[in-house]
Coordinates of C-alpha atoms in Angstrom, one line a residue:
X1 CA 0.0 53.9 -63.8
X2 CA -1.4 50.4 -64.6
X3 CA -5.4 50.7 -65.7
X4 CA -7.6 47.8 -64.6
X5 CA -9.5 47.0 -67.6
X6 CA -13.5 46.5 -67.4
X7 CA -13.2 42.6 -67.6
X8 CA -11.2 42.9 -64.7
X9 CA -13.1 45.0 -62.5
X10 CA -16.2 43.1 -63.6
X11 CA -14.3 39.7 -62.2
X12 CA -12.9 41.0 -58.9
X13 CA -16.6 42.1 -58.4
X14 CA -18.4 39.1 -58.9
X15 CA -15.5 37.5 -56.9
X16 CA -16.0 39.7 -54.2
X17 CA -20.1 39.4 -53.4
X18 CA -20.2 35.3 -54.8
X19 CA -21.0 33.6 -51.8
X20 CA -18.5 30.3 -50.9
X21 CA -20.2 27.2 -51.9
X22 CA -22.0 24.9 -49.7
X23 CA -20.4 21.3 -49.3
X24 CA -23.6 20.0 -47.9
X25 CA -26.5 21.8 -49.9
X26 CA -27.5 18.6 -52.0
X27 CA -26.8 16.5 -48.5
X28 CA -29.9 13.8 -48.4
X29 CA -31.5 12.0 -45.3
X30 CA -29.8 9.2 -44.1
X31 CA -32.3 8.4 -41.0
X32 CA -35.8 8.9 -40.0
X33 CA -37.1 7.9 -36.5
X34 CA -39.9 9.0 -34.2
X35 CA -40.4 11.0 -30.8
X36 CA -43.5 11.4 -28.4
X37 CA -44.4 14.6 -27.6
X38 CA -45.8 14.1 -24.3
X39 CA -49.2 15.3 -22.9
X40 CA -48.7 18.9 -20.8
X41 CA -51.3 19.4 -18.4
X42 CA -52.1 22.6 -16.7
X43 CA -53.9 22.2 -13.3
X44 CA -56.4 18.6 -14.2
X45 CA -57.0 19.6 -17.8
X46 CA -54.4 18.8 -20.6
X47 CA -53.5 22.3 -22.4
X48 CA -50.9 20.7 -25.4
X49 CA -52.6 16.9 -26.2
X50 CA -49.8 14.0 -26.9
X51 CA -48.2 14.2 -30.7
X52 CA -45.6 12.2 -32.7
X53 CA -42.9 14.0 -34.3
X54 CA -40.4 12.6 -37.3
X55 CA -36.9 13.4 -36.9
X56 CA -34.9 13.1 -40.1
X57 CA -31.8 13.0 -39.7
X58 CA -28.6 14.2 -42.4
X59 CA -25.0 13.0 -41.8
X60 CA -22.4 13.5 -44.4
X61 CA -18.7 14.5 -44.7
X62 CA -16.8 16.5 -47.1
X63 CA -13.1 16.3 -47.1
X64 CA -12.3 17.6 -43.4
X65 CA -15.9 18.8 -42.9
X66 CA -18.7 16.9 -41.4
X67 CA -21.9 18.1 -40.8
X68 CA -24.8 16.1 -38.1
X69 CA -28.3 17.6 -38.7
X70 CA -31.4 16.8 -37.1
X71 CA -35.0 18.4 -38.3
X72 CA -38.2 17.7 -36.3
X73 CA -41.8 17.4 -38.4
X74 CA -44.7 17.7 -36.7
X75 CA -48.3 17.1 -38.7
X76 CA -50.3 20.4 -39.0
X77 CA -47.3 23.0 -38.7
X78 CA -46.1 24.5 -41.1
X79 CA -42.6 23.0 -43.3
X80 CA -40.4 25.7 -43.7
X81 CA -36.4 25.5 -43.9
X82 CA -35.6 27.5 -40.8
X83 CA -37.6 25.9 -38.4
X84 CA -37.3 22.6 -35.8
X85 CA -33.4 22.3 -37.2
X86 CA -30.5 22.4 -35.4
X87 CA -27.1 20.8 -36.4
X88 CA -23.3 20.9 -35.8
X89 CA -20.5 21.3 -38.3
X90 CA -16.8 19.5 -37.4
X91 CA -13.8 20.3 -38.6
X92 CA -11.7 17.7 -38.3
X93 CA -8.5 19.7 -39.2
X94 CA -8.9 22.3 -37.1
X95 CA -10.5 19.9 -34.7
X96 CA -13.2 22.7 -34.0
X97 CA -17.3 22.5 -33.8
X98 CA -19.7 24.4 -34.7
X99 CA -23.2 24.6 -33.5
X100 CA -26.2 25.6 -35.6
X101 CA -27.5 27.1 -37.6
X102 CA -26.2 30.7 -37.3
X103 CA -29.7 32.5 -37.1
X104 CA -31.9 32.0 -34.3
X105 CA -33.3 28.9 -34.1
X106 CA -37.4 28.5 -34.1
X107 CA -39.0 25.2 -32.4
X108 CA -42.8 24.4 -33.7
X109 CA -44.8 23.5 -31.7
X110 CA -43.4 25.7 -29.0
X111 CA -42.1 24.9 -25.4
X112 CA -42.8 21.0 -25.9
X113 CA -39.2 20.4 -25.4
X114 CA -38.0 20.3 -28.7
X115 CA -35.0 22.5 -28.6
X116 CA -33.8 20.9 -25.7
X117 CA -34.1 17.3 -27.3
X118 CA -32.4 18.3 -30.4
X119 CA -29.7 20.1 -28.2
X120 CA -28.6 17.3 -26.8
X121 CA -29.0 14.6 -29.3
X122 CA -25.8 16.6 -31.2
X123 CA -23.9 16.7 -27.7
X124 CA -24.2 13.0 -27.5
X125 CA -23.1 12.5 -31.1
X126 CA -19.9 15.2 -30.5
X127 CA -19.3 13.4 -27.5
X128 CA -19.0 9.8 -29.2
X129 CA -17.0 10.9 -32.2
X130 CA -14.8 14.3 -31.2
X131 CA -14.9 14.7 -27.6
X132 CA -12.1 16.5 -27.2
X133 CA -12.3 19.3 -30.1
X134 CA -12.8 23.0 -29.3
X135 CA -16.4 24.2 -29.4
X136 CA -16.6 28.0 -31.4
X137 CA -19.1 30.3 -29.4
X138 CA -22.8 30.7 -30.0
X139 CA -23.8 34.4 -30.7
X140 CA -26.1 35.7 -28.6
X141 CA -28.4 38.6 -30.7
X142 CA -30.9 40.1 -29.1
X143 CA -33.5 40.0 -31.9
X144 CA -33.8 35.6 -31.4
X145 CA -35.8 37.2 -28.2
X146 CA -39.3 38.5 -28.2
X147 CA -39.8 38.4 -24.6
X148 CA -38.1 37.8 -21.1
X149 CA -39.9 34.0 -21.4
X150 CA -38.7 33.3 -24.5
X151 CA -35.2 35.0 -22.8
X152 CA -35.4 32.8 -20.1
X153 CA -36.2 29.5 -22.1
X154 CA -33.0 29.9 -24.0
X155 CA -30.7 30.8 -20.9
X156 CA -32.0 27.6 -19.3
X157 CA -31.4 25.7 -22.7
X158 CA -27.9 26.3 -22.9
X159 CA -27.0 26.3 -19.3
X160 CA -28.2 22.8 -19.1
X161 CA -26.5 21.9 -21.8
X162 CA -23.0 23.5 -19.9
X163 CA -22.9 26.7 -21.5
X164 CA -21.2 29.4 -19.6
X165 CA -23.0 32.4 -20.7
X166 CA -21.8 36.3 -20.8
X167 CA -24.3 39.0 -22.0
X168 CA -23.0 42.8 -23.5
X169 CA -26.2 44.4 -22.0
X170 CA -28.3 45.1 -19.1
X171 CA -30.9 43.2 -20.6
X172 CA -29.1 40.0 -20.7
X173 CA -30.3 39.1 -24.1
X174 CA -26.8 39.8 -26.4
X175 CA -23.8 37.8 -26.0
X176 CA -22.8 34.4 -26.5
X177 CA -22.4 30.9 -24.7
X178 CA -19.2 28.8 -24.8
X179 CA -17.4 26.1 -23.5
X180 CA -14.3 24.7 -23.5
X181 CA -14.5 21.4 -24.8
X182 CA -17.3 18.9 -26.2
X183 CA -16.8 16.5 -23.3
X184 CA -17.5 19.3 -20.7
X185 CA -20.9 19.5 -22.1
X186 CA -24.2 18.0 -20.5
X187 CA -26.2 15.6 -23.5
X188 CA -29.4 16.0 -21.3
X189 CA -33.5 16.8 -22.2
X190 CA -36.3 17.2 -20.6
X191 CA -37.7 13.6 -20.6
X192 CA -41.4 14.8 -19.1
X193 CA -41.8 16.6 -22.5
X194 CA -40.0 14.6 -24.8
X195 CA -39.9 10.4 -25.5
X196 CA -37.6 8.3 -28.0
X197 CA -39.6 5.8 -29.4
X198 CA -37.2 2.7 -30.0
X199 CA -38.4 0.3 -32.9
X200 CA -37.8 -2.2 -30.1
X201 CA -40.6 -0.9 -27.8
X202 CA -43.1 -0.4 -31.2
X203 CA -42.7 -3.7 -31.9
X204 CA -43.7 -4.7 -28.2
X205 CA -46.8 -2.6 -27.9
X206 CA -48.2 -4.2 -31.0
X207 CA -47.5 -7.4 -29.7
X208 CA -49.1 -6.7 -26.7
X209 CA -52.3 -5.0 -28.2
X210 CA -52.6 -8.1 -30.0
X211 CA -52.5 -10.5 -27.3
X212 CA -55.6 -7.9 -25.7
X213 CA -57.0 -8.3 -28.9
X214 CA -56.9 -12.2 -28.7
X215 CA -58.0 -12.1 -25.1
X216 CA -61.2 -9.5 -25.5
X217 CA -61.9 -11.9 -29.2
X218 CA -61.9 -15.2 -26.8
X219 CA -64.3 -13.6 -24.2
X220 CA -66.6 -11.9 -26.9
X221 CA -67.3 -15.4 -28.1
X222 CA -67.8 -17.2 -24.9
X223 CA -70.5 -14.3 -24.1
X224 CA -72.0 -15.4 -27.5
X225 CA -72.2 -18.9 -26.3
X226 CA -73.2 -17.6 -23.1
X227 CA -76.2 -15.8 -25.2
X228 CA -76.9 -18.5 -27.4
X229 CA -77.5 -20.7 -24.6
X230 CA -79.8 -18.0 -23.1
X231 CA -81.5 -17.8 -26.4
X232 CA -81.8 -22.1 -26.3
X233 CA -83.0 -22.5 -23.1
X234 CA -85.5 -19.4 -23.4
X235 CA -87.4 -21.5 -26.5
X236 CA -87.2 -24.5 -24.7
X237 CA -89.0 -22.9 -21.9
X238 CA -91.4 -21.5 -23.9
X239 CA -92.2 -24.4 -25.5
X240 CA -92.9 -26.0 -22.3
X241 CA -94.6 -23.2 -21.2
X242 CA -97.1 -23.7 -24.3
X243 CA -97.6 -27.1 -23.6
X244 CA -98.2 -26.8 -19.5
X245 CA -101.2 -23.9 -21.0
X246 CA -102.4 -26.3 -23.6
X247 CA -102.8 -28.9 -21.3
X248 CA -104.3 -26.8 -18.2
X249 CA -106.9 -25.8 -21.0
X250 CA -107.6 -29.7 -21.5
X251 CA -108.0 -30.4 -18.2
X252 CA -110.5 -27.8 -17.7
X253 CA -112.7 -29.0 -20.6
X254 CA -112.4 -32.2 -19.6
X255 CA -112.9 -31.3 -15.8
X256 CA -115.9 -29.1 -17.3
X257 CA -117.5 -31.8 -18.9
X258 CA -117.3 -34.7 -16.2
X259 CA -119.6 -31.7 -14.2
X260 CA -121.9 -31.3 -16.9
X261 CA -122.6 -34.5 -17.4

């Protein structure tokens, strides 16, 4: 009987729990660009104010493997890695994608549209580069819902984005969402929640801000001729004024002494 040495067991061990290494783990930002966050109103008062967002954006390839990330970053929440990200991993030899990331996904601030926008911003990059690769299923697990809202945001999420979906219980909150092929999906958001803001359009509302600026400086300083004037013709008038009581005050003396004398 062959004996399997310590060394040996020891290796086989740490060969057995060692974790495969991550092609993208040192992958870097390779674009940055801002969304509107759009004002939500409940009834006539507004119950989530308008905010900008930062989307960074990763894009890198490793021999067959190419990975499309997108993270959202919203001033006064709070950065942490498994938050506002969603991405999709290609493989180009097995002509397969994958959508992620394999826990449940969290969006901060919630139900602004976030997930949705993200969602669909990887469809339309799948769609432009590998249309016609298989898609791997999305795992359903109940515990990625707290509630039948939260349930029924991400039902509607990936049924607008053509999911067919197929629960393994009652509850309808375990089992998974597939498709067939990236071109069958739907790259669509909800656009009432969630703006692109083009460099293009930036550049046109400064422009136009100062133009109103130039405009509201020109008739700021032809109200402070107007005023000036007012100020001129004031003195003048009370100069005149001065003169008309100075002279009204002569005539009386001299009016006062004709009758005296």
């Amino acid at each position: 009987m062959n004996q399997v040495t310590s060394s040996e067991q020891d290796n086989n061990e740490q060969k057995i729990v060692t974790a495969p290494r991550d092609p993208f783990a040192r992958a870097r930002p390779t674009d940055v660009y801002w969304i509107q966050l759009k004002p939500i109103y409940k009834g006539r008062q507004i119950a989530h104010a308008e905010r900008l967002a930062r989307v960074t954006l990763i894009q890198e390839r490793a021999a067959h493997l190419e990975l499309f990330r997108l993270r959202v970053n919203t001033d006064g929440e709070s950065k942490t890695d498994d938050i506002n990200l969603m991405e999709v991993l290609v493989d180009h030899k097995n002509r397969r994608v994958r959508f992620g990331p394999l826990e449940h996904v969290r969006m901060q601030p919630a139900q602004r549209g976030l997930g949705g926008y993200l969602l669909a911003q990887l469809i339309e990059w799948c769609q432009r580069s590998c249309g016609d690769y298989s898609i791997t299923p999305i795992m359903l697990h109940a515990e990625e819902v707290s509630s039948e809202e939260s349930r029924l945001i991400r039902e509607k999420l990936l049924l607008r984005a053509g999911f067919d979906l197929s629960y393994a219980n009652e509850e309808r909150t375990a089992g998974r969402a597939q498709a067939n092929r990236v071109s069958s999906l739907i790259s669509s958001w909800n656009t009432e929640k969630v703006a692109a803001i083009q460099i293009s359009d930036i550049l046109n509302q400064l422009r136009e801000q100062e133009q109103l600026n130039r405009k509201q400086q020109a008739q700021l300083s032809q109200f402070q001729r107007v005023i000036d004037n007012f100020k001129n013709n004031e003195m003048n008038q009370r100069f005149a004024i001065g003169c008309l009581i100075v002279f009204a005050i002569f005539q009386a003396l001299m009016l006062l002494w004709v009758v005296m004398s």
